[in-house]
Each structure stands twice: as structure tokens, then as C-alpha cells.
Coordinates of C-alpha atoms in Angstrom, one line a residue:
M1 CA -33.7 -5.7 33.5
K2 CA -37.2 -6.5 34.5
Y3 CA -36.0 -8.7 37.3
L4 CA -33.7 -6.2 38.9
T5 CA -36.3 -5.2 41.4
L6 CA -36.7 -8.8 42.4
I7 CA -33.1 -9.5 43.2
A8 CA -32.0 -6.1 44.7
G9 CA -32.8 -7.1 48.2
L10 CA -31.4 -10.6 47.9
L11 CA -27.9 -9.8 46.6
A12 CA -26.7 -8.8 50.0
A13 CA -27.8 -12.2 51.5
T14 CA -25.4 -15.1 51.8
V15 CA -25.7 -17.0 48.6
I16 CA -26.8 -20.6 48.5
S17 CA -24.7 -23.5 47.3
S18 CA -25.8 -25.0 44.0
A19 CA -25.2 -27.7 41.4
S20 CA -22.5 -27.1 38.9
A21 CA -23.3 -24.5 36.3
S22 CA -23.8 -27.0 33.5
Q23 CA -26.6 -28.7 35.3
A24 CA -30.3 -28.1 35.6
S25 CA -31.8 -28.4 39.1
Q26 CA -34.4 -31.0 39.8
V27 CA -37.3 -29.9 42.0
T28 CA -38.5 -32.6 44.4
A29 CA -41.4 -32.9 46.8
K30 CA -43.3 -35.8 48.3
A31 CA -45.9 -36.8 45.6
T32 CA -49.5 -36.9 46.9
S33 CA -51.1 -37.5 43.5
T34 CA -50.3 -38.5 39.9
Y35 CA -52.3 -35.7 38.3
A36 CA -49.2 -34.0 36.7
K37 CA -47.2 -37.2 36.2
T38 CA -46.2 -36.9 32.5
Q39 CA -44.3 -39.6 30.6
Y40 CA -41.4 -37.3 30.0
P41 CA -39.6 -34.9 32.4
I42 CA -40.8 -31.3 32.3
V43 CA -37.9 -28.8 32.0
F44 CA -38.5 -25.1 32.7
N45 CA -36.4 -22.3 31.1
H46 CA -36.4 -18.8 32.6
G47 CA -36.6 -15.5 30.6
M48 CA -34.1 -12.7 30.2
G49 CA -32.7 -11.6 33.5
G50 CA -33.9 -14.8 35.1
F51 CA -32.6 -17.5 37.5
I52 CA -33.5 -20.7 39.3
K53 CA -33.3 -19.3 42.8
V54 CA -31.5 -16.3 44.3
G55 CA -30.8 -15.9 48.0
T56 CA -30.7 -18.4 50.9
D57 CA -33.2 -21.2 51.7
A58 CA -34.6 -19.0 54.4
F59 CA -34.5 -15.7 52.4
G60 CA -34.6 -16.7 48.7
L61 CA -36.8 -16.3 45.7
D62 CA -37.6 -18.9 43.1
Y63 CA -38.2 -17.7 39.5
W64 CA -41.1 -20.1 39.0
Y65 CA -42.6 -19.1 42.4
Q66 CA -44.4 -22.1 44.0
I67 CA -45.1 -23.6 40.6
L68 CA -42.5 -26.4 40.3
P69 CA -42.9 -27.8 43.9
D70 CA -46.6 -28.0 43.2
L71 CA -46.0 -30.0 40.0
A72 CA -43.6 -32.3 41.9
R73 CA -46.3 -32.9 44.6
N74 CA -48.6 -33.9 41.8
G75 CA -46.2 -36.5 40.4
A76 CA -44.2 -34.5 37.8
N77 CA -40.5 -35.1 37.2
V78 CA -39.7 -31.5 37.0
W79 CA -36.5 -29.5 36.4
A80 CA -35.4 -25.9 36.4
S81 CA -32.7 -25.0 33.9
R82 CA -30.2 -22.1 34.2
V83 CA -28.8 -20.2 31.3
S84 CA -27.1 -16.9 30.8
P85 CA -29.4 -14.1 32.1
F86 CA -28.5 -11.9 29.2
N87 CA -27.3 -13.3 25.9
S88 CA -28.5 -14.3 22.5
T89 CA -31.2 -16.9 21.9
E90 CA -28.6 -19.2 20.2
V91 CA -26.2 -19.0 23.2
R92 CA -28.9 -19.6 25.7
G93 CA -30.3 -22.4 23.5
E94 CA -27.0 -24.2 23.4
Q95 CA -26.7 -24.0 27.2
L96 CA -30.2 -25.4 27.5
L97 CA -29.6 -28.2 25.1
Q98 CA -26.6 -29.4 27.1
Q99 CA -28.9 -29.5 30.2
V100 CA -31.6 -31.4 28.3
L101 CA -29.0 -34.0 27.3
E102 CA -27.9 -34.3 30.9
I103 CA -31.5 -34.7 32.1
R104 CA -32.0 -37.5 29.5
A105 CA -28.9 -39.2 30.8
I106 CA -29.9 -38.9 34.5
T107 CA -33.5 -39.9 34.0
G108 CA -33.2 -42.4 31.1
A109 CA -36.0 -40.5 29.4
A110 CA -35.8 -40.3 25.6
K111 CA -37.4 -36.8 25.4
V112 CA -38.4 -33.9 27.6
N113 CA -41.3 -31.4 27.7
L114 CA -39.8 -27.9 27.5
V115 CA -41.5 -24.9 29.1
G116 CA -40.2 -21.4 28.5
H117 CA -41.2 -18.0 29.8
S118 CA -40.4 -14.7 28.0
H119 CA -37.0 -15.2 26.3
G120 CA -37.3 -18.8 27.4
G121 CA -39.9 -19.2 24.6
P122 CA -37.5 -18.7 21.7
T123 CA -34.8 -20.5 23.7
I124 CA -36.8 -23.7 23.9
R125 CA -37.6 -23.4 20.2
Y126 CA -33.9 -23.4 19.4
V127 CA -33.5 -26.7 21.2
A128 CA -36.4 -28.2 19.2
G129 CA -34.9 -26.8 16.0
V130 CA -31.5 -28.4 16.4
R131 CA -32.5 -31.6 18.3
P132 CA -36.2 -32.3 17.6
D133 CA -35.6 -35.9 18.5
V134 CA -35.2 -35.0 22.2
V135 CA -38.3 -32.8 22.5
A136 CA -41.8 -34.1 23.2
S137 CA -43.5 -30.7 23.6
L138 CA -42.9 -27.0 23.7
T139 CA -44.9 -24.6 25.9
S140 CA -44.3 -20.9 25.6
I141 CA -45.6 -18.4 28.1
G142 CA -45.4 -14.7 27.2
G143 CA -42.8 -15.4 24.6
P144 CA -41.8 -12.5 22.3
H145 CA -41.7 -14.7 19.2
Q146 CA -42.2 -11.7 16.8
G147 CA -40.0 -9.5 18.9
S148 CA -40.9 -6.6 21.3
P149 CA -40.9 -2.9 20.6
V150 CA -39.4 -2.5 24.1
A151 CA -36.2 -4.2 22.9
D152 CA -36.1 -2.0 19.8
L153 CA -36.3 1.1 22.0
I154 CA -33.5 0.0 24.3
L155 CA -31.3 -1.0 21.3
K156 CA -31.6 2.6 20.0
A157 CA -28.8 3.4 22.5
E158 CA -26.4 1.3 20.4
G159 CA -23.8 3.5 18.8
T160 CA -24.6 6.4 21.1
A161 CA -22.8 7.8 24.2
V162 CA -25.2 5.9 26.3
E163 CA -24.3 2.5 24.9
K164 CA -21.1 1.7 26.9
P165 CA -22.4 2.6 30.4
L166 CA -25.8 0.9 29.7
V167 CA -24.2 -2.3 28.5
S168 CA -21.8 -2.3 31.5
V169 CA -24.6 -1.9 33.9
V170 CA -26.7 -4.7 32.4
N171 CA -23.8 -7.0 32.1
F172 CA -23.0 -6.3 35.8
V173 CA -26.6 -7.2 36.7
S174 CA -26.3 -10.4 34.7
K175 CA -23.2 -11.4 36.6
A176 CA -24.8 -10.4 39.9
I177 CA -27.8 -12.7 39.1
V178 CA -25.4 -15.6 38.6
W179 CA -23.4 -14.8 41.7
A180 CA -26.6 -14.6 43.8
Q181 CA -27.2 -18.3 42.8
G182 CA -24.0 -19.3 44.5
L183 CA -22.1 -19.6 41.2
D184 CA -19.0 -18.0 39.7
P185 CA -20.3 -15.2 37.5
N186 CA -17.7 -16.1 34.9
T187 CA -19.3 -19.5 34.4
Y188 CA -21.8 -18.0 32.0
P189 CA -21.1 -15.5 29.1
H190 CA -22.9 -12.2 29.5
D191 CA -23.8 -10.1 26.5
S192 CA -26.7 -7.7 27.0
L193 CA -26.5 -6.4 23.4
A194 CA -26.8 -9.9 21.9
G195 CA -29.7 -10.6 24.3
G196 CA -31.5 -7.4 23.4
G197 CA -30.8 -7.9 19.7
S198 CA -32.4 -11.3 19.7
L199 CA -35.7 -9.8 20.9
T200 CA -35.9 -6.9 18.5
L201 CA -38.4 -7.1 15.6
A202 CA -35.6 -7.7 13.1
G203 CA -33.7 -10.1 15.4
S204 CA -36.8 -12.2 15.9
A205 CA -37.6 -12.2 12.2
K206 CA -34.1 -13.6 11.5
F207 CA -34.4 -16.2 14.2
N208 CA -37.9 -17.2 13.0
A209 CA -36.6 -17.8 9.4
A210 CA -34.2 -20.3 10.8
F211 CA -36.5 -21.9 13.4
P212 CA -40.1 -21.7 12.1
L213 CA -41.6 -24.7 13.9
G214 CA -44.9 -23.9 15.7
L215 CA -45.1 -20.3 14.5
P216 CA -48.3 -18.8 13.0
K217 CA -48.3 -18.4 9.2
S218 CA -50.0 -15.1 9.5
A219 CA -50.2 -12.3 12.1
C220 CA -51.8 -13.2 15.4
A221 CA -53.0 -16.6 14.1
E222 CA -52.6 -20.1 15.5
G223 CA -49.4 -22.1 14.8
N224 CA -49.4 -25.9 14.2
S225 CA -50.4 -27.7 17.3
V226 CA -48.2 -30.7 16.3
E227 CA -45.3 -30.4 14.0
K228 CA -42.5 -32.9 13.4
G229 CA -44.0 -35.0 16.2
I230 CA -43.6 -32.1 18.7
Y231 CA -46.7 -30.7 20.5
N232 CA -46.8 -26.9 20.6
Y233 CA -48.6 -24.8 23.2
S234 CA -48.7 -21.2 24.4
F235 CA -50.5 -18.9 26.8
T236 CA -50.1 -15.3 27.9
G237 CA -51.5 -12.5 29.8
V238 CA -52.8 -9.0 28.8
G239 CA -52.9 -7.4 32.3
Q240 CA -50.5 -4.7 33.3
V241 CA -51.3 -3.2 36.7
T242 CA -52.9 -6.2 38.3
N243 CA -52.2 -5.5 42.0
I244 CA -51.3 -2.0 43.2
L245 CA -49.1 -3.6 46.0
D246 CA -47.0 -5.4 43.4
L247 CA -43.7 -4.1 42.3
D248 CA -44.4 -5.2 38.7
S249 CA -47.0 -2.4 38.3
A250 CA -44.1 -0.5 36.8
L251 CA -44.8 -2.6 33.6
K252 CA -47.6 -0.1 32.9
V253 CA -44.9 2.2 31.6
T254 CA -43.4 -0.3 29.1
A255 CA -46.9 -1.5 28.1
L256 CA -47.6 1.9 26.5
L257 CA -44.8 1.3 24.0
I258 CA -46.7 -1.7 22.6
D259 CA -49.7 -1.0 20.4
G260 CA -50.5 2.1 22.5
G261 CA -50.8 -0.1 25.6
K262 CA -53.4 -2.5 24.2
D263 CA -53.4 -6.3 24.4
N264 CA -50.0 -6.9 26.0
D265 CA -48.6 -8.0 29.3
G266 CA -46.3 -5.0 29.8
L267 CA -43.5 -6.4 27.7
V268 CA -44.9 -8.7 25.1
S269 CA -48.0 -8.3 22.9
K270 CA -50.7 -11.0 22.7
C271 CA -50.0 -11.5 19.0
S272 CA -46.2 -11.8 19.5
A273 CA -46.8 -14.5 22.2
K274 CA -48.8 -16.7 19.7
F275 CA -47.2 -20.1 19.2
G276 CA -48.7 -23.5 18.5
K277 CA -52.0 -24.1 20.0
T278 CA -53.2 -21.2 22.2
I279 CA -54.5 -22.3 25.5
R280 CA -55.5 -18.8 26.4
D281 CA -54.2 -15.4 25.4
N282 CA -56.1 -13.0 27.7
Y283 CA -55.3 -14.0 31.3
N284 CA -55.4 -10.9 33.6
W285 CA -51.7 -11.3 34.3
N286 CA -48.8 -9.1 33.5
H287 CA -45.4 -10.4 32.4
L288 CA -44.3 -11.4 35.9
D289 CA -47.7 -12.7 37.0
E290 CA -47.2 -15.3 34.3
V291 CA -44.6 -17.0 36.6
N292 CA -46.5 -16.1 39.8
Q293 CA -44.3 -13.1 40.7
V294 CA -43.7 -11.0 42.6
L295 CA -44.4 -13.5 45.5
G296 CA -47.7 -14.6 44.2
L297 CA -49.4 -11.2 44.1
K298 CA -51.9 -10.9 41.3
A299 CA -55.3 -9.5 40.4
L300 CA -58.0 -10.5 42.9
F301 CA -60.1 -12.7 40.6
A302 CA -57.3 -13.7 38.2
P303 CA -56.6 -17.4 37.8
D304 CA -53.9 -18.8 40.1
P305 CA -50.8 -19.4 37.9
V306 CA -49.9 -22.5 40.0
D307 CA -53.3 -24.0 39.1
V308 CA -52.8 -23.2 35.4
Y309 CA -49.4 -24.9 35.2
R310 CA -50.7 -27.9 37.1
Q311 CA -53.6 -28.2 34.6
H312 CA -51.2 -27.9 31.7
A313 CA -49.0 -30.7 33.0
N314 CA -52.2 -32.8 33.2
R315 CA -52.9 -31.8 29.6
L316 CA -49.4 -33.1 28.6
K317 CA -50.1 -36.3 30.5
L318 CA -53.3 -36.9 28.7
Q319 CA -51.5 -36.5 25.4
G320 CA -49.1 -39.3 26.4
L321 CA -46.3 -36.8 26.8

């Protein structure tokens, strides 16, 4: 529910028209350089409670705030995928896979570079696990690969009197997020219990046993940078209250549930985010800063996420990806 504060003011707006639910959305802009022009398209996958864009063109909010248009201006063939805001990693992964196959058909590219934030990290791993032949690289940002204690705490409501109303509220929010993108809410399955279960410690361990590619062999270590021909990368933040004007300062509360508030971005620990080659694991970003939210507010001297993603696209380019 971390994005509820982002969309609350937008749900009352007239929703935008959009591509069909089965399609990802290509982000285009006039290219002024080839700095980020990778060989393969770059496909972004949002986290739990995420979206491509909610609201109107004049009053709307992109999940990957200012990041994708910047990549397009620097030559990237870039796409934003849309999956169920709340559902299991496997369900989200199958939805993403269908969009990857569509993007291959549209662009003629043999493979794609997948980028996932938060729950998007395990989601892109699913695609690589079932169809490694269509994936050139995986990049996880703040992904809860070993699970999150926050999910475990929330799932304690299962089987109690709180479960039914809580599930109803979160599933309603999930449908509202889809509706706010100009789509029929029934287009996507909504299952908050399955989504939360995927991100618990036990749920993540079960998923990791089935999809181990790129994962560290020991706690908080590096994973394989290249495995089965797929290049693996990750980066994450360890900030929490990074700008007192930012709504995401509320993540300080959930941060205290993770290792006593140490080395986490408010929802995911630094060690849980480890995947493949670590680009950096100590950005002064919280979980929403990692996608340049809310509206680009961040710590005064923290790196600009837009710059970091552009540099990473160039990294992929230099690897021939």
C-alpha cells in the first residue's frame, strides 16, 4: 500500500486513455544523443501497488518519474510494463512475459533488458527463469529477494478478524490503481494475500529455490554477474527520511521493523536487495526515491536517480546489451 498516498489525489481526475491491458507502453522522445542506446529494448517493471501512469496528461504521475523519457532522449528503446498491482510473483511474471513477447514481436529484437523495482525485482527474475532465451540482462532496484519483515508483519492478520476487511481494502486499492490508468479494473486479477505472501521470508525462500539465477550463495554476498548468458545487476538505497517535505518520510516507521532500522530503504534491507553484481548498495535514497518519487524530491546531496538510470543504460550499452 506504499503508493496509496501517491494516487489518492489523482483518482478523482479524469482517467487517461491507454493501450490495451496486455500491452506495455513505449516511452518516446526526440533523441538528442546515443548515450543510452542499448542493443536490446529496456523494459521496466513496477513494484507492488505500482502503475505506468495515473491521472491525465496535465495532472498525472508516472511511476518511473522523469526516468524513462530521459532514457528515450538519450537513444534508448524504452518500455514501461503494467502488471497486477497486488498479486503473486508468478502471476505478475506471466503477465510481464506476455508483454516481453509482444515487445519482441513489435521491435524485432531477440531479447530485452529487464529492469524491476521492489516486487518488480522478483518479477523480472521469473521471466528469466522460464524464458532465459528472451532476456539479455536483469537489473533489480530495491528488490526484496530474501523477503521483507514488513510483509511478514502484515500477513500476521491472516486468519484473524482483521483479514477480511484488510484484504478487501487492499484489493479495492489495486482495482483503483488500474482504473486510474484508464483501464477496466477487471482486466487484471487482484490478490493482495498472494502478493504479500510472495514477499514474506518464507514465500521468498520458496520462490528462490525455484528461481536461483543471480542470487548470492551466502547472506549479503554478491550473486553471479553473468549466468546462463544473462547479465545481472542491482542497486538500492539505505535512506529513510531523505526530505522532510516528501510524503515518503512515512517509511521511517516501517524501516524500524527491519534490523532495528539499520541498512534498509524503509521497506527492503540492503542484504535482501542483493542480486547479481552490486552497482551500489548505499544510496541515500528511500524506497520511493529509487524511482525518483515523490515528484523528484530527495536528499539535498543524494545522486539524481535520473542520472543513475541513464548511466546504467550506458553500462548495458557498453556490454553489448
